[in-house]
Each structure stands twice: as C-alpha cells, then as structure tokens.
Coordinates of C-alpha atoms in Angstrom, one line a residue:
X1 CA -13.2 7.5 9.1
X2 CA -12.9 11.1 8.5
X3 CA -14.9 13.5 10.6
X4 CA -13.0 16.3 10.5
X5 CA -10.7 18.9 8.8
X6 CA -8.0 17.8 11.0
X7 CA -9.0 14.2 10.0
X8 CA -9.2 15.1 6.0
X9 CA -5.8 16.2 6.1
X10 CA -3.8 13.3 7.9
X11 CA -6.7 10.7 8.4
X12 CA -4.7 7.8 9.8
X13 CA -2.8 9.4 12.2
X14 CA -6.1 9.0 15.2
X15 CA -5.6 5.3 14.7
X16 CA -2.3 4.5 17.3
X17 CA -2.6 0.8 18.2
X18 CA -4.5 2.0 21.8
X19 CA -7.1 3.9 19.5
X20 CA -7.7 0.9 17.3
X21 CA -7.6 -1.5 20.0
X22 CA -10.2 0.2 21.9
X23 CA -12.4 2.0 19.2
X24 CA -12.0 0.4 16.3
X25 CA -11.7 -3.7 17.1
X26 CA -14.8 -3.7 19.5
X27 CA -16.9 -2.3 16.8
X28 CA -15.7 -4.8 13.4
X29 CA -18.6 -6.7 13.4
X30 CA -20.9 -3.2 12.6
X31 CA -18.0 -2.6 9.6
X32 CA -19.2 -5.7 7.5
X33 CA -21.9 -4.7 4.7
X34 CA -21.7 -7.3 2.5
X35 CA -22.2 -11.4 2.2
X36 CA -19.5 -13.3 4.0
X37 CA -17.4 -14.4 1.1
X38 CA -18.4 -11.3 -0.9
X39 CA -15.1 -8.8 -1.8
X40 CA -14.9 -5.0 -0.9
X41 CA -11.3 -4.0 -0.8
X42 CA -10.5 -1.9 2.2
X43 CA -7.7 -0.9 3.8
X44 CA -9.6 -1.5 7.0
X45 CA -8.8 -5.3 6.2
X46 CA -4.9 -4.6 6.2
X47 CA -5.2 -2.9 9.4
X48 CA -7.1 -5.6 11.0
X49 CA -4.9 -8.1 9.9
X50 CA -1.8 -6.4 10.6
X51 CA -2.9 -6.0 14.2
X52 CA -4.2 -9.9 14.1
X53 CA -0.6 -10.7 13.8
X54 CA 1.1 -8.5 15.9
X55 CA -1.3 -9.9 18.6
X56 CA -1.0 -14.0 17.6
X57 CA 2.9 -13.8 17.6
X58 CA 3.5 -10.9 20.0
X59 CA 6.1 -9.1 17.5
X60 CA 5.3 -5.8 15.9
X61 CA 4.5 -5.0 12.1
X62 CA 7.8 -3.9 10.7
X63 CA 9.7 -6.8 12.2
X64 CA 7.3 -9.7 11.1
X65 CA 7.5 -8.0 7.2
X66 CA 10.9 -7.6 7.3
X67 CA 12.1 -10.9 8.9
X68 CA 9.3 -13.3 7.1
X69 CA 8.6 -11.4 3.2
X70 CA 11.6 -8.5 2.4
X71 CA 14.6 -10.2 3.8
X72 CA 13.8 -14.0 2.6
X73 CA 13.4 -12.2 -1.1
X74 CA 16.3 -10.0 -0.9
X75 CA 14.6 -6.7 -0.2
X76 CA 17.0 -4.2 1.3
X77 CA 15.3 -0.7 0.0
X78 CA 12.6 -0.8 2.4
X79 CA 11.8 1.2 5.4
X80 CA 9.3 2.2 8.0
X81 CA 11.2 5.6 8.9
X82 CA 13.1 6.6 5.8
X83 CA 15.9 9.2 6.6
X84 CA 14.6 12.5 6.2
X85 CA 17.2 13.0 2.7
X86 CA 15.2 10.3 1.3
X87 CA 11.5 11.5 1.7
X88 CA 11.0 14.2 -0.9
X89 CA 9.3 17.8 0.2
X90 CA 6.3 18.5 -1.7
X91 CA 5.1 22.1 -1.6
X92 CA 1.9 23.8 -2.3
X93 CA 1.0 26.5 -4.8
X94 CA 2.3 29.1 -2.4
X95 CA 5.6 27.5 -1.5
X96 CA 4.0 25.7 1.9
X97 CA 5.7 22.3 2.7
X98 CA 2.8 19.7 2.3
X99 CA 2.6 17.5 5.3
X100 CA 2.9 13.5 4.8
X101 CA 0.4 11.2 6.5
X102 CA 1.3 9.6 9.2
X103 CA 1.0 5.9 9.0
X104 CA 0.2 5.0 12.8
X105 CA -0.8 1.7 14.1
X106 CA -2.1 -0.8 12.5
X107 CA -2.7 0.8 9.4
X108 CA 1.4 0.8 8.9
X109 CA 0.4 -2.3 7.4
X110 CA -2.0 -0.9 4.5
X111 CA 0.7 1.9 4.3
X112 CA 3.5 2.6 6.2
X113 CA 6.5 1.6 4.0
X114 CA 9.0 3.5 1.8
X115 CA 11.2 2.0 -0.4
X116 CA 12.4 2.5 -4.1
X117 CA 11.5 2.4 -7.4
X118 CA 13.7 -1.2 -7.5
X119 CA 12.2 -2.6 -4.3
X120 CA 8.6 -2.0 -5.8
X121 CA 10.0 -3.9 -8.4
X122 CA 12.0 -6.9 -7.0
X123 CA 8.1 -7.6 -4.6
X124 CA 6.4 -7.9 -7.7
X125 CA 8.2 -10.3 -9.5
X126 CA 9.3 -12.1 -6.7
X127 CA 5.8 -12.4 -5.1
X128 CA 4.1 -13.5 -9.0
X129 CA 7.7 -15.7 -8.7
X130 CA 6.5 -17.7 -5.9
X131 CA 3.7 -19.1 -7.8
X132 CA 3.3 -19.1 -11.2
X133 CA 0.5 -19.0 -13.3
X134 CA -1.8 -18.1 -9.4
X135 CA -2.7 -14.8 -8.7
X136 CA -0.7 -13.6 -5.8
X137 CA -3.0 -13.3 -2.2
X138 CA -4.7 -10.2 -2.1
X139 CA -3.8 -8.6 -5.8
X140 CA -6.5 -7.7 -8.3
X141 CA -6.9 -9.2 -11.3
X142 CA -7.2 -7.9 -15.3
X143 CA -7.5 -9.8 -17.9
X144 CA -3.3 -9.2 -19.1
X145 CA -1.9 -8.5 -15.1
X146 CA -2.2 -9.0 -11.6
X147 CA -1.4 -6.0 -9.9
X148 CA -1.6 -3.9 -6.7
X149 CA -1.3 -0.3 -5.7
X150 CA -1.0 2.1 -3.2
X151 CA -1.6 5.8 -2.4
X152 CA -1.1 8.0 -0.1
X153 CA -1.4 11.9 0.0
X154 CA 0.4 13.0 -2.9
X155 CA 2.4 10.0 -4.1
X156 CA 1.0 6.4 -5.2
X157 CA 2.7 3.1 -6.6
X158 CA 1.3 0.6 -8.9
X159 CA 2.9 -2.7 -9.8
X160 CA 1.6 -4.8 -11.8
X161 CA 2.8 -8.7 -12.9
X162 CA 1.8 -10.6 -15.8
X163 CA 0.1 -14.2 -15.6
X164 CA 3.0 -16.0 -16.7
X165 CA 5.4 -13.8 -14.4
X166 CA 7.6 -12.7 -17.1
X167 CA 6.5 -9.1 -17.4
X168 CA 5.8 -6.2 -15.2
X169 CA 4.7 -2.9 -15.1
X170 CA 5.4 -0.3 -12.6
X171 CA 4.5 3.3 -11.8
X172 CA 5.2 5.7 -8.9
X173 CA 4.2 9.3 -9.1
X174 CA 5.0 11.8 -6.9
X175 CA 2.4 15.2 -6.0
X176 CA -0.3 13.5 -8.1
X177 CA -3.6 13.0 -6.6
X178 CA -4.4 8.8 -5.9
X179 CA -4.8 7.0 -9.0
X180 CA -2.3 8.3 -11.2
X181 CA 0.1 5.8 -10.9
X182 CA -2.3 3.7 -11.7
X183 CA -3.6 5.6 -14.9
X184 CA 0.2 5.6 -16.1
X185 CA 0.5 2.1 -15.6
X186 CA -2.8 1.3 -17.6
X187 CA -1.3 3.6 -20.4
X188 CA 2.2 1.6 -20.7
X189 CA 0.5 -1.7 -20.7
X190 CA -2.0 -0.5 -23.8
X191 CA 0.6 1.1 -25.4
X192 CA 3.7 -1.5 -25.1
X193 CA 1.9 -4.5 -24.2
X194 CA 4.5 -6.9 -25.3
X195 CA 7.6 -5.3 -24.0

C-alpha cells in the first residue's frame, strides 16, 4: 500500500473511489493469502465492503451509517467532516502542524469518522446491547471483553464491552503512535477489572 514518502505520510489518500474502482477491485482476488474461512484482519476488508454497499444500494458511505446504525441508536456526535474547531492541531517537535490523513473512498469506512469520547461510548454498549451474551460482528475477542479499535496518524480509539454487556472500557489518545489506546485500555481492565 505504501510505496512512497508521499504515501508513508497520508497513505489512504491515493485511494478516491475511481482509484479503488479501477486499481484496487480488479486485483482482490491476488490480495487473499490465506484459507477461505481463515481470519486476517485488514482494513482492506472495510474498504471492500464499504464500496460493496455503496454499489448494491446506490447510496454513499456516510448516508447508509448514519441512516441504518448512528441514528436508529441515537448517535448524534458523529461526523465525516468535523468543523475545523473540533479537530485538534497536533504539532511536531519544531512547532510544524502535523497533517491528518485523509480518509478518501472507500476506506472512509475503516476510518473516516470523528465523533466524541460519548459517541465511542454509546456504539459500544449499544452494539454489545443488541445481542447479549454474542460477540458483536467484526469485534475481537479476549477472554473478559469484546472490543474494537482504531488508529489513525496520531490519535486511536479503543472500546471495549464485556460479555454480559454491563461493562465497558474506553480509551482515546491523542499524538500517540497506534496502539496506545489500546495499551491504556488493557491497563484499566487489569487494574479495575470489576468496576
């Protein structure tokens, strides 16, 4: 995926729907290296199901996540295109403003939105919510939580439910490298695994 400096420093922002469409798609079938059935996590996978969709029902991303998951569970802090006062500026060591990624294409599905700290919070419970005691589609699974995460240069968000849905854990950092959050998270549920 990365082939480049340019590439290294914002690698999703090649992939526009006309790129994926006509580089990536045609060449899936080269991308699988495993058994079918087997499990490799990939953000790939989001992307090629986000642009599945918008191709079966003819609507784009946003609309379909907003419309059919955040506004059936009440989710309001969500956003493709936050305004600008609400997306912080990180800076490097010498005072430069560190670029975002842009989340193009069909990887705004593995991606793409900003929300807050409560929206994180209101998914996870009400996804682990819809199903008790059945580890929500496409989370990992520990042997105390189901969880997910996401990172993205400089910032990542973990949440994390537990089997019986009554607890969760949740962790955003901001101008951390990817992981943190989820090294946070794993600390809180060692250290107050009951609250």
């Amino acid at each position: 995926m990365i082939t480049t400096v340019a590439e290294a420093r914002d690698p999703y922002v090649k992939f526009t729907t006309a790129y994926f469409d006509a580089e990536v798609s045609p060449a899936l079938a080269e991308q699988h290296r495993g058994t079918v059935g087997s499990f490799e996590y990939s953000n790939l996978g989001y992307a090629v199901l986000t642009r599945l969709l918008e191709v079966v029902t003819g609507r784009d991303w946003w609309s379909l996540a907003s419309d059919e998951v955040f506004t059936p569970l009440g989710i309001t802090g969500v956003s493709i295109h936050p305004a600008p006062e609400r997306v912080p500026v990180l800076r490097t060591w010498t005072g430069g403003v560190r670029q975002q990624w842009t989340d193009t294409g069909p990887f705004i599905g593995a991606g793409g939105i900003c929300g807050t700290f409560e929206a994180l919070e209101q998914y996870g419970t009400a996804i682990a919510a819809q199903s008790r005691g059945v580890r929500p589609f496409g989370w990992m699974d520990d042997p105390t939580l189901w969880w997910h995460n996401g990172h993205n240069r400089d910032h990542g968000a973990f949440i994390g439910v537990s089997h019986d849905g009554v607890r969760s854990v949740t962790a955003h950092t901001l101008g951390y490298n990817a992981g943190r959050a989820d090294q946070i998270a794993a600390t809180l549920e060692r250290h107050y695994p009951q609250a």
